[in-house]
PDB file of C-alpha atoms and ligand atoms in Angstrom:
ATOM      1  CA  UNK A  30     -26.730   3.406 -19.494  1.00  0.00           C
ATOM      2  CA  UNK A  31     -24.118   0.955 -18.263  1.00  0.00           C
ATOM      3  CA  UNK A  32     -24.522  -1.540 -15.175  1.00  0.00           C
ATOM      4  CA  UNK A  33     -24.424  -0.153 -11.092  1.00  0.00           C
ATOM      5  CA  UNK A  34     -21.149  -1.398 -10.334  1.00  0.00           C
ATOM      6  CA  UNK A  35     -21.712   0.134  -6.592  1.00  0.00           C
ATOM      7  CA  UNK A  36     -24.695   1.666  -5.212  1.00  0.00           C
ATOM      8  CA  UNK A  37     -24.214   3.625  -1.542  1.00  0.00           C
ATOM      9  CA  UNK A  38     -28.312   4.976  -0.176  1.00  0.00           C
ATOM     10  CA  UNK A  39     -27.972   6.894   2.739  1.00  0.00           C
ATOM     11  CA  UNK A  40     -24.874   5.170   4.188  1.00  0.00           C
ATOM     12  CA  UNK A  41     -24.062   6.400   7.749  1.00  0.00           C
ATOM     13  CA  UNK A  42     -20.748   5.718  10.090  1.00  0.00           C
ATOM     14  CA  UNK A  43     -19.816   6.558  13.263  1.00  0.00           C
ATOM     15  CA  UNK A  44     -16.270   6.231  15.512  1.00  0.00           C
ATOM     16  CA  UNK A  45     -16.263   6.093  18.819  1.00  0.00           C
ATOM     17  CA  UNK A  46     -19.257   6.027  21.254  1.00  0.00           C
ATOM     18  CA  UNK A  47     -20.780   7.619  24.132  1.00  0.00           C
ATOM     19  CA  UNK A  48     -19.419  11.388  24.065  1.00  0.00           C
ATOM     20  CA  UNK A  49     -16.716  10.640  21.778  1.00  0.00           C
ATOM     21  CA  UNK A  50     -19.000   9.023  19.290  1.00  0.00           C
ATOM     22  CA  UNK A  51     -18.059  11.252  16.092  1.00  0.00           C
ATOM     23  CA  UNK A  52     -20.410  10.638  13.039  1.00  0.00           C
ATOM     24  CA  UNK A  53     -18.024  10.500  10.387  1.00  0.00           C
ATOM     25  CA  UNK A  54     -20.967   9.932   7.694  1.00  0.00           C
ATOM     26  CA  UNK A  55     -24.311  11.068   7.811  1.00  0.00           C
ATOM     27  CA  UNK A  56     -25.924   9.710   5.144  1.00  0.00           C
ATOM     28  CA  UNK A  57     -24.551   9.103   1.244  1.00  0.00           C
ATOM     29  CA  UNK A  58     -26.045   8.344  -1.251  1.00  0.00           C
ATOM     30  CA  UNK A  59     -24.196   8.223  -4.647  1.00  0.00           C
ATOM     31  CA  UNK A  60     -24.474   5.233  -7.702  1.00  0.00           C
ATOM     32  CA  UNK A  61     -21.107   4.364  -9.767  1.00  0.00           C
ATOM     33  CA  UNK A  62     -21.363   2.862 -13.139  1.00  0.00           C
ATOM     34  CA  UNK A  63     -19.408   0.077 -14.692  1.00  0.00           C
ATOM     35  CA  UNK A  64     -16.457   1.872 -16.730  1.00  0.00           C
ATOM     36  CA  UNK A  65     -16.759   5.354 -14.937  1.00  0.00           C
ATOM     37  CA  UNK A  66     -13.842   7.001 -13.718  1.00  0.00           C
ATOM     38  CA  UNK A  67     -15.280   9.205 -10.389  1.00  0.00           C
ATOM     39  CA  UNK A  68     -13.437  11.313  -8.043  1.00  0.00           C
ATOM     40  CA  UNK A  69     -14.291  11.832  -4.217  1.00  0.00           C
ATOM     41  CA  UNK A  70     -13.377  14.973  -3.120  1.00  0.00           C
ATOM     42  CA  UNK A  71     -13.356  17.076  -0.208  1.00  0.00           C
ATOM     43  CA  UNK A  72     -11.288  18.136   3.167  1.00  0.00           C
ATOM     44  CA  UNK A  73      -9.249  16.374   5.179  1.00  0.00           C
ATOM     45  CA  UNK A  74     -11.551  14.997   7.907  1.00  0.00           C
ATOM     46  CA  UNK A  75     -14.773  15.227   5.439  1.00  0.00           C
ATOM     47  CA  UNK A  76     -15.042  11.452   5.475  1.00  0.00           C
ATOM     48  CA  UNK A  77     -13.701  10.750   1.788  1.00  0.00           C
ATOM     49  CA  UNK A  78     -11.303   7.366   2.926  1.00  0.00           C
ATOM     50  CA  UNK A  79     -14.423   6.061   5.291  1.00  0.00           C
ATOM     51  CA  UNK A  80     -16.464   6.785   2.729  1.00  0.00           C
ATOM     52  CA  UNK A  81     -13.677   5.212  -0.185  1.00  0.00           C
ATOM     53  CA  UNK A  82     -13.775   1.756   3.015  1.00  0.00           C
ATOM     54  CA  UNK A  83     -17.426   1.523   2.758  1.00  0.00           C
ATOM     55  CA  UNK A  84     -17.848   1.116  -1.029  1.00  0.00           C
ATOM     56  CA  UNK A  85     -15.149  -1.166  -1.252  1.00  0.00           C
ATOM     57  CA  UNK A  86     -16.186  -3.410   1.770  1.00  0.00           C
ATOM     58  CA  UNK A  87     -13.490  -3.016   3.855  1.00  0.00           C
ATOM     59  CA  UNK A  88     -15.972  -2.127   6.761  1.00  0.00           C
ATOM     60  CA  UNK A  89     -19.705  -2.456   7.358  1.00  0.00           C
ATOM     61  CA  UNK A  90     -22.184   0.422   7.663  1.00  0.00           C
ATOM     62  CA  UNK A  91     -23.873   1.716  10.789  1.00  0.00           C
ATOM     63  CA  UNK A  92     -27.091   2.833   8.416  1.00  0.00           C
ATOM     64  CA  UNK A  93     -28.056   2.481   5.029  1.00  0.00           C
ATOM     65  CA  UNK A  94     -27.910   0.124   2.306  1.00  0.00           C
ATOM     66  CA  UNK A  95     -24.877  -0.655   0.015  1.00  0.00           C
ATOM     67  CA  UNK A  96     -25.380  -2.583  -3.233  1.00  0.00           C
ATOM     68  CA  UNK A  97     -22.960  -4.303  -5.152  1.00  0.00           C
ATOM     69  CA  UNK A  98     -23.726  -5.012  -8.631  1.00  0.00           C
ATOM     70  CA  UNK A  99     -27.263  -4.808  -7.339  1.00  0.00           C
ATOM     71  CA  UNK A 100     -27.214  -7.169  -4.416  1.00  0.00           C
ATOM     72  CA  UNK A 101     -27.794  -6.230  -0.639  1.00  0.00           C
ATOM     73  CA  UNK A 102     -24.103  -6.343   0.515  1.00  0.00           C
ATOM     74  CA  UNK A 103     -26.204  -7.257   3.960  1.00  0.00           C
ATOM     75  CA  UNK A 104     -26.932 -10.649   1.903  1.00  0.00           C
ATOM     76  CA  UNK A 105     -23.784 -11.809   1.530  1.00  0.00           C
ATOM     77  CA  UNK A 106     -21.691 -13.837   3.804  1.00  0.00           C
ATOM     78  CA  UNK A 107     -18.417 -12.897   4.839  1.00  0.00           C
ATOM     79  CA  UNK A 108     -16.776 -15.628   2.832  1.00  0.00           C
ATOM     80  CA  UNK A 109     -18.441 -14.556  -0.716  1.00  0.00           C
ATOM     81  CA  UNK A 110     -17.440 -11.177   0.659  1.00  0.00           C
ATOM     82  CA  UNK A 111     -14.003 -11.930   1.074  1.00  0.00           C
ATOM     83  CA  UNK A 112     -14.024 -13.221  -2.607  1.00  0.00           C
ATOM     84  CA  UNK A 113     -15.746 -10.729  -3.964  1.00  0.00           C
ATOM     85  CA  UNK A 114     -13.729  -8.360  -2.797  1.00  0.00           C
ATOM     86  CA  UNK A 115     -10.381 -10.288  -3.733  1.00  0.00           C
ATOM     87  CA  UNK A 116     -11.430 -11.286  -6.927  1.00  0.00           C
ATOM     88  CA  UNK A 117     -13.569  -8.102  -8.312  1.00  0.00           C
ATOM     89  CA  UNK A 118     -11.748  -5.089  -6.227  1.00  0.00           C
ATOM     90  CA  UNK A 119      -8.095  -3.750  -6.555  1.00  0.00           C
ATOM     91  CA  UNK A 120      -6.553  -1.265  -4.278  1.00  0.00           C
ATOM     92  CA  UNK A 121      -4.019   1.259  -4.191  1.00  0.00           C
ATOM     93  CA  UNK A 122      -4.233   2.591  -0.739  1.00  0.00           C
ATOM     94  CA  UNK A 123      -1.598   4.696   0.855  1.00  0.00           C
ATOM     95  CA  UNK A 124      -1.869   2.529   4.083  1.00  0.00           C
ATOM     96  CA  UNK A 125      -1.881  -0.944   2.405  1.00  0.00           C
ATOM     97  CA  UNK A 126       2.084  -0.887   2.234  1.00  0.00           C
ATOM     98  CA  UNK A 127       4.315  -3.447   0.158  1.00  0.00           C
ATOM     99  CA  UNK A 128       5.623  -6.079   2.723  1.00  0.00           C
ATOM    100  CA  UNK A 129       9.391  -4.050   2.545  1.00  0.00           C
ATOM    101  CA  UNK A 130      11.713  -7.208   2.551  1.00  0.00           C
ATOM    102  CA  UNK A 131       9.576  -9.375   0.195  1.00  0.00           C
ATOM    103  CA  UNK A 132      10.396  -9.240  -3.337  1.00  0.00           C
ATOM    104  CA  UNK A 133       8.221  -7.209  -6.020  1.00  0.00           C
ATOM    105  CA  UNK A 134       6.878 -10.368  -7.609  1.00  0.00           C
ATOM    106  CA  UNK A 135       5.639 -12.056  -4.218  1.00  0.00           C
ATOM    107  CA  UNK A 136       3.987  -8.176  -3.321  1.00  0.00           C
ATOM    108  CA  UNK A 137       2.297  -8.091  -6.340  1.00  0.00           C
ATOM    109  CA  UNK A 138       0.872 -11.956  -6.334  1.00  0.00           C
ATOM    110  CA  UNK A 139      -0.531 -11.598  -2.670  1.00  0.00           C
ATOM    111  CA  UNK A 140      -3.870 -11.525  -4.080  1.00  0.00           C
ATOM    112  CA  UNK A 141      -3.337 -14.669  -5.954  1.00  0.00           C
ATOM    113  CA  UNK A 142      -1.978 -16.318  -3.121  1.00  0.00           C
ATOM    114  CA  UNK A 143      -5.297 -15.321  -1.392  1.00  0.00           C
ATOM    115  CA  UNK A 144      -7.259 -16.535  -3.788  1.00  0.00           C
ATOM    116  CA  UNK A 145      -5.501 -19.726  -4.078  1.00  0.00           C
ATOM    117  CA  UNK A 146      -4.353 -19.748  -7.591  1.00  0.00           C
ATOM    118  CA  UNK A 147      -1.005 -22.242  -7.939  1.00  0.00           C
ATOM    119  CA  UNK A 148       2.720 -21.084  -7.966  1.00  0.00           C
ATOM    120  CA  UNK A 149       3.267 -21.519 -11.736  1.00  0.00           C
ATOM    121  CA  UNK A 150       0.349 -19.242 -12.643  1.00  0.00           C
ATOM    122  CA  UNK A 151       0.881 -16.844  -9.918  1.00  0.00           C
ATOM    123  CA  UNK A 152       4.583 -16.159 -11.095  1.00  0.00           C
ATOM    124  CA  UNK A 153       2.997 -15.783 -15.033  1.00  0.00           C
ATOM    125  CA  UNK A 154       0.189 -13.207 -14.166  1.00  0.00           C
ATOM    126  CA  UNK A 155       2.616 -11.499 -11.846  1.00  0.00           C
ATOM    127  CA  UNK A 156       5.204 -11.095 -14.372  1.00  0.00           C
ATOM    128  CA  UNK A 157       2.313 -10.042 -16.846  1.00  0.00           C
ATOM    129  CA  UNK A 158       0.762  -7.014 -14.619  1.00  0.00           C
ATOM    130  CA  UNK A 159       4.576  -6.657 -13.598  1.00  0.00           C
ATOM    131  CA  UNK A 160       5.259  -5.943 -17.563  1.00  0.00           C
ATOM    132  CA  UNK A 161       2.380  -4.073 -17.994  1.00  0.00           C
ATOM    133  CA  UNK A 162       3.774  -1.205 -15.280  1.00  0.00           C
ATOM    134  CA  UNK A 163       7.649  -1.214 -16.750  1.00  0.00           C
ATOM    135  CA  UNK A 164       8.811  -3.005 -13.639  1.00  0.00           C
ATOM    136  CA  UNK A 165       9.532  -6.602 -15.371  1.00  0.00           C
ATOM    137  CA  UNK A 166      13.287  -6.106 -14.638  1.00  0.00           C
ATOM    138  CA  UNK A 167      13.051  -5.142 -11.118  1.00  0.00           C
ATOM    139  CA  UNK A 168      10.700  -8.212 -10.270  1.00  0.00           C
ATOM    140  CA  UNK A 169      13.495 -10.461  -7.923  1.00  0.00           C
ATOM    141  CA  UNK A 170      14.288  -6.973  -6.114  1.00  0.00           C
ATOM    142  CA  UNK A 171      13.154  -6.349  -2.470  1.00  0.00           C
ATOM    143  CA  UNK A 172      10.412  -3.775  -2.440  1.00  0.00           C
ATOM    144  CA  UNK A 173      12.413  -1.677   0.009  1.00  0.00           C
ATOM    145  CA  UNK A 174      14.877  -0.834  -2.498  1.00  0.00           C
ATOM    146  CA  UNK A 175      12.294   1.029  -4.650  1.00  0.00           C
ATOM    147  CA  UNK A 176      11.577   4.712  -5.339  1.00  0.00           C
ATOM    148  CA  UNK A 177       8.521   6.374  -4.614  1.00  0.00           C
ATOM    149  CA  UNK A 178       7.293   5.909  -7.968  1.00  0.00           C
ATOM    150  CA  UNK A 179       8.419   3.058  -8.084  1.00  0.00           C
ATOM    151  CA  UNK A 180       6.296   1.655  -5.090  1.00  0.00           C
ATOM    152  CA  UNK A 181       2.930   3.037  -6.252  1.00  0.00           C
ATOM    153  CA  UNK A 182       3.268   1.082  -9.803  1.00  0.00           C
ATOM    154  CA  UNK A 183       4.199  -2.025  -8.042  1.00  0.00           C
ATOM    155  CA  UNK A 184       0.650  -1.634  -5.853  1.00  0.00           C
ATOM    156  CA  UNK A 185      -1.019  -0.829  -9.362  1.00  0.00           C
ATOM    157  CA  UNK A 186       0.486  -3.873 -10.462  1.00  0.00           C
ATOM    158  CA  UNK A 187      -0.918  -5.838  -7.097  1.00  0.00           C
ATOM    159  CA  UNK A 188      -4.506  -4.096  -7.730  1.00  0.00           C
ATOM    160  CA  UNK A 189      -4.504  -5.254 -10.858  1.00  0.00           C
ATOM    161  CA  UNK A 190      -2.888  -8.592 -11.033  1.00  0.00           C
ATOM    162  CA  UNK A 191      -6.572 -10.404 -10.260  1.00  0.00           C
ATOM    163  CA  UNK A 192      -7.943  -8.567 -13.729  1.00  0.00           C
ATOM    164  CA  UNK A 193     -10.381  -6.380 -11.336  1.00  0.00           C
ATOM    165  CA  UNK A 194     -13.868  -4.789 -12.177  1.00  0.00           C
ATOM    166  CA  UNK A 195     -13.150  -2.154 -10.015  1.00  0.00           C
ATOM    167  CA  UNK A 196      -9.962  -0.276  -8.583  1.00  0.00           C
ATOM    168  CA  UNK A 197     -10.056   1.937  -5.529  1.00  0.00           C
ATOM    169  CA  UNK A 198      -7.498   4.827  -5.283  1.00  0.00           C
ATOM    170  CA  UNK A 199      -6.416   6.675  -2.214  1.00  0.00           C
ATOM    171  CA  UNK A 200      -5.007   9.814  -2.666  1.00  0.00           C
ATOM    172  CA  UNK A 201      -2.594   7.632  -5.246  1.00  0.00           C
ATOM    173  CA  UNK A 202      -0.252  10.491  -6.029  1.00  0.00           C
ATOM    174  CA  UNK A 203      -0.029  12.104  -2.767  1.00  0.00           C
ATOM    175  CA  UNK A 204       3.045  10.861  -1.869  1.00  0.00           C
ATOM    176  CA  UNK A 205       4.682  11.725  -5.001  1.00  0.00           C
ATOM    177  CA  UNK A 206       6.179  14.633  -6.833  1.00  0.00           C
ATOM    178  CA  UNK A 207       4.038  16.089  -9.808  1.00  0.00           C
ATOM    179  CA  UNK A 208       5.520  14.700 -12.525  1.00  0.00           C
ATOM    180  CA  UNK A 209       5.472  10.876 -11.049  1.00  0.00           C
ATOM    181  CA  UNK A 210       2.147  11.303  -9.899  1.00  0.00           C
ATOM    182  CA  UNK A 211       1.110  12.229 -13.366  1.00  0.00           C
ATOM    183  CA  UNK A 212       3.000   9.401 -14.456  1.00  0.00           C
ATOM    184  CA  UNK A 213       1.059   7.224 -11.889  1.00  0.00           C
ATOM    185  CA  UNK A 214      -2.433   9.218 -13.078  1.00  0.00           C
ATOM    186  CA  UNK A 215      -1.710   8.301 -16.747  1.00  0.00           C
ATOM    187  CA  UNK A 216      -1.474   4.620 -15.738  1.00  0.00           C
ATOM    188  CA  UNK A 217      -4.768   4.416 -13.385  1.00  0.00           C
ATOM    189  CA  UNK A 218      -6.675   6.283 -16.672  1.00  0.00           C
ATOM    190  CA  UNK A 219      -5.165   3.890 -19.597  1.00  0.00           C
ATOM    191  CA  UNK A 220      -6.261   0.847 -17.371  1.00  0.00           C
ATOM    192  CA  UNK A 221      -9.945   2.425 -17.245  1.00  0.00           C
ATOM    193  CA  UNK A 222     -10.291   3.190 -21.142  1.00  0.00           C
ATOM    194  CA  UNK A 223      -8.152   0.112 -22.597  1.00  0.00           C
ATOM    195  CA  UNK A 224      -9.810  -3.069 -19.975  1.00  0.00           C
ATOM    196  CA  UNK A 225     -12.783  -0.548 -18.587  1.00  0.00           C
ATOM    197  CA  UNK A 226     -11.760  -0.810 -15.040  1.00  0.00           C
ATOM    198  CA  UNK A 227     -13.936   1.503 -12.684  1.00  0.00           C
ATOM    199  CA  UNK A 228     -11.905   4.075 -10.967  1.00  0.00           C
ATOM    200  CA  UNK A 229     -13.281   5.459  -7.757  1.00  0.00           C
ATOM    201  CA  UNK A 230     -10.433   7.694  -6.310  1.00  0.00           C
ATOM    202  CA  UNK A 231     -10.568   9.682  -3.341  1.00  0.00           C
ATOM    203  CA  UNK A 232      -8.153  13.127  -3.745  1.00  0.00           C
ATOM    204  CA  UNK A 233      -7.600  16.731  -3.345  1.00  0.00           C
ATOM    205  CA  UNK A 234      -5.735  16.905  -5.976  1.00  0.00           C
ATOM    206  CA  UNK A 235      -8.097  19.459  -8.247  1.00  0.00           C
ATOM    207  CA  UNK A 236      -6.218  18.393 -11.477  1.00  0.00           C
ATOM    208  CA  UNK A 237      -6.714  14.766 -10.676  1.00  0.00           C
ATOM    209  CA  UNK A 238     -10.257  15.075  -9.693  1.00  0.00           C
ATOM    210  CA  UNK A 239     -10.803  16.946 -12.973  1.00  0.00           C
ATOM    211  CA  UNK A 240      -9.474  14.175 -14.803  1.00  0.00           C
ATOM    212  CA  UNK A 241     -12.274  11.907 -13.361  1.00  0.00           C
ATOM    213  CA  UNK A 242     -16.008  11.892 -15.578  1.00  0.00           C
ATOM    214  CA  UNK A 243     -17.411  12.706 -12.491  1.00  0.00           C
ATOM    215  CA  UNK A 244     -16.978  14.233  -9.194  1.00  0.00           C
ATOM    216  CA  UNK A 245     -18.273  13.605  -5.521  1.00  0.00           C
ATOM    217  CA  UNK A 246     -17.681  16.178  -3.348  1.00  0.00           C
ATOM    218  CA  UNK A 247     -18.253  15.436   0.387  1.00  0.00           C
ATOM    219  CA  UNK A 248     -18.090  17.938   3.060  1.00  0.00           C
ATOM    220  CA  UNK A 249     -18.294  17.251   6.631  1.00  0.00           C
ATOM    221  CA  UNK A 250     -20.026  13.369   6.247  1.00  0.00           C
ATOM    222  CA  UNK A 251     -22.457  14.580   3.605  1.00  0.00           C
ATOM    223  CA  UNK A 252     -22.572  15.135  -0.141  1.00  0.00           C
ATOM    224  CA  UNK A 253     -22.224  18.619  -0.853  1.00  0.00           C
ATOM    225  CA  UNK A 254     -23.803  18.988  -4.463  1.00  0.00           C
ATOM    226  CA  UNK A 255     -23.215  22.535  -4.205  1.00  0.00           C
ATOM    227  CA  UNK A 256     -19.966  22.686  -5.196  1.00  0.00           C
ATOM    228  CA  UNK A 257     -18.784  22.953  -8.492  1.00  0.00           C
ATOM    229  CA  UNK A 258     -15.081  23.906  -8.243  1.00  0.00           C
ATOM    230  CA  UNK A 259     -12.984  21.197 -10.148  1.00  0.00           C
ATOM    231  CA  UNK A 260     -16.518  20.324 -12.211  1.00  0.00           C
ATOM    232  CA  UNK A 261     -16.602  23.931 -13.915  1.00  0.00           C
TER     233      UNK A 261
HETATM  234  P1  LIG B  10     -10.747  12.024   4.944  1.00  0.00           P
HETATM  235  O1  LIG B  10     -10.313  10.792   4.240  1.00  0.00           O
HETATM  236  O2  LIG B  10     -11.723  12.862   4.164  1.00  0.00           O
HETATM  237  O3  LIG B  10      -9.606  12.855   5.427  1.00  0.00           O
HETATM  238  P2  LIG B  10     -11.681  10.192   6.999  1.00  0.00           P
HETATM  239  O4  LIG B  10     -12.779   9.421   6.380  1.00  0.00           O
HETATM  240  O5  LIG B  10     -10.364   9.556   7.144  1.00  0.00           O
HETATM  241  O6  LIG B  10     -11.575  11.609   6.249  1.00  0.00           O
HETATM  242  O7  LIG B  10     -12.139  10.661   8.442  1.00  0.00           O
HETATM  243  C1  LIG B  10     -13.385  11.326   8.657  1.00  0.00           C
HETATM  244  C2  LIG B  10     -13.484  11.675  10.140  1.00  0.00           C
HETATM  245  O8  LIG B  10     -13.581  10.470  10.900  1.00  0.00           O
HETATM  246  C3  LIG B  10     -12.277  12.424  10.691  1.00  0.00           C
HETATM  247  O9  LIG B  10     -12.738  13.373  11.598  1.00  0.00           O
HETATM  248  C4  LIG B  10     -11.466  11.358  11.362  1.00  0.00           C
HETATM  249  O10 LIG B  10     -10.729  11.896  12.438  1.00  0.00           O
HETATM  250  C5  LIG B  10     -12.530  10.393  11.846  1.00  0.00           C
HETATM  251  N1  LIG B  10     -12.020   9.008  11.854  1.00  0.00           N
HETATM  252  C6  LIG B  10     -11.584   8.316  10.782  1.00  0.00           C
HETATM  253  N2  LIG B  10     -11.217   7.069  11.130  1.00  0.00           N
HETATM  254  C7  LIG B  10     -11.407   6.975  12.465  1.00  0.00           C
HETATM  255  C8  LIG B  10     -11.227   5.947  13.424  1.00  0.00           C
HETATM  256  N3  LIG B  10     -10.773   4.736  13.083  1.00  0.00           N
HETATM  257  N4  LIG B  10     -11.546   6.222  14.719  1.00  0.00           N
HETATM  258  C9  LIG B  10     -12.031   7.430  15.072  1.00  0.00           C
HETATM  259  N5  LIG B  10     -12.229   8.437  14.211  1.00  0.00           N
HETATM  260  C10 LIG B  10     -11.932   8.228  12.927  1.00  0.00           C
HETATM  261 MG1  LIG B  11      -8.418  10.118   3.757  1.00  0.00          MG
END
């Protein structure tokens, strides 16, 4: 069996406090392997994106225990954190927005910048995971001037300009029309089976999810392992 990439053991999260304190999660637990491809999936409200921010340490747990690559996330400190998740995670988040009236090339080498790799190799990887998504030729453009499709391969090209273990999906296609998402889909899956990048991507798209080796479903802040719906 291949390596825990990410291991979540009774994870819990709440917003809010006093009387408005809404528990969001009330204890995961779920285990993803290096080179799986796994869905989270559930209603709107059922905690799939806090869930999605807690694996890939975007936020800290109010209970339980999250391991990455078999180490206490609790052990680390914020600054191998912050490099572990630059240099290991990619994203391609609805919310995590191209900066509109920088160019595609400096979008997609943000993560570079961050982790403070030099112009001259920036621009080369850049153009590289810039080739890799069709979008050589539209490198000097401003990212405003894109189409929706567009967009979403230039933030697959971000994710996975630092070569990551791991990618994290938001509802990747939800913004797009069915034949670009599938377009989008295709890309996310080739990257898994040709450089065995982990997928974890959080959807209700039943098609998508059914795409995925595996699938999470989580229903009001806990895993609901009765359902079966995209599985069977
Ligand atoms: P999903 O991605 O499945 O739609 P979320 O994880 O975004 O669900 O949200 C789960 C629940 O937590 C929802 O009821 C949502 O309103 C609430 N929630 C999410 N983020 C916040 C926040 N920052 N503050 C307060 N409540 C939140
Ligand atoms: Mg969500």
């Amino acid at each position: 069996m291949s390596a825990s990439v990410l291991t979540a053991q009774n994870i819990v999260k709440s917003y809010g406090s006093g009387a408005s304190r809404f528990e969001a999660l009330k204890g995961v637990s779920l285990d993803i392997r290096e080179g799986e491809t796994v869905a989270i999936v559930g209603k709107s409200g059922s905690g799939k994106s806090t869930l999605m921010h807690l694996l890939a340490l975007l936020d800290d747990p109010d209970g339980g225990v999250l391991l990455v690559g078999g180490v206490d996330a609790r052990q680390l400190k914020s600054t191998a954190m912050n490099v572990l998740r630059n240099r290991d995670f990619g994203f391609v988040f609805q919310q995590f927005f191209l900066t509109p009236n920088a160019s595609v090339l400096d979008n997609v080498v943000l993560p570079l910048k961050i982790a403070g790799v030099g112009p001259r190799e920036r621009r080369a990887r850049g153009m590289a995971a810039l080739e890799q998504l069709e979008l050589a030729d539209k490198a000097k453009n401003k990212a405003i001037n894109l189409s929706g499709g567009q967009k979403q391969r230039v933030v697959i090209a971000r994710a996975l300009v630092n070569n990551p273990k791991v990618i994290f999906a938001d509802e990747p296609t939800g913004n797009l029309d069915t034949a670009t998402g599938r377009l989008v889909e295709d890309i996310l899956f080739s990257l898994n089976r040709d450089k065995g990048i982990t997928l974890v991507i959080v959807t209700h798209d039943v098609e998508l999810a059914a795409r995925c080796d595996r699938q999470i479903f989580i229903r009001d802040g806990l895993e609901d392992t009765t359902s079966t719906e995209v599985a069977s």
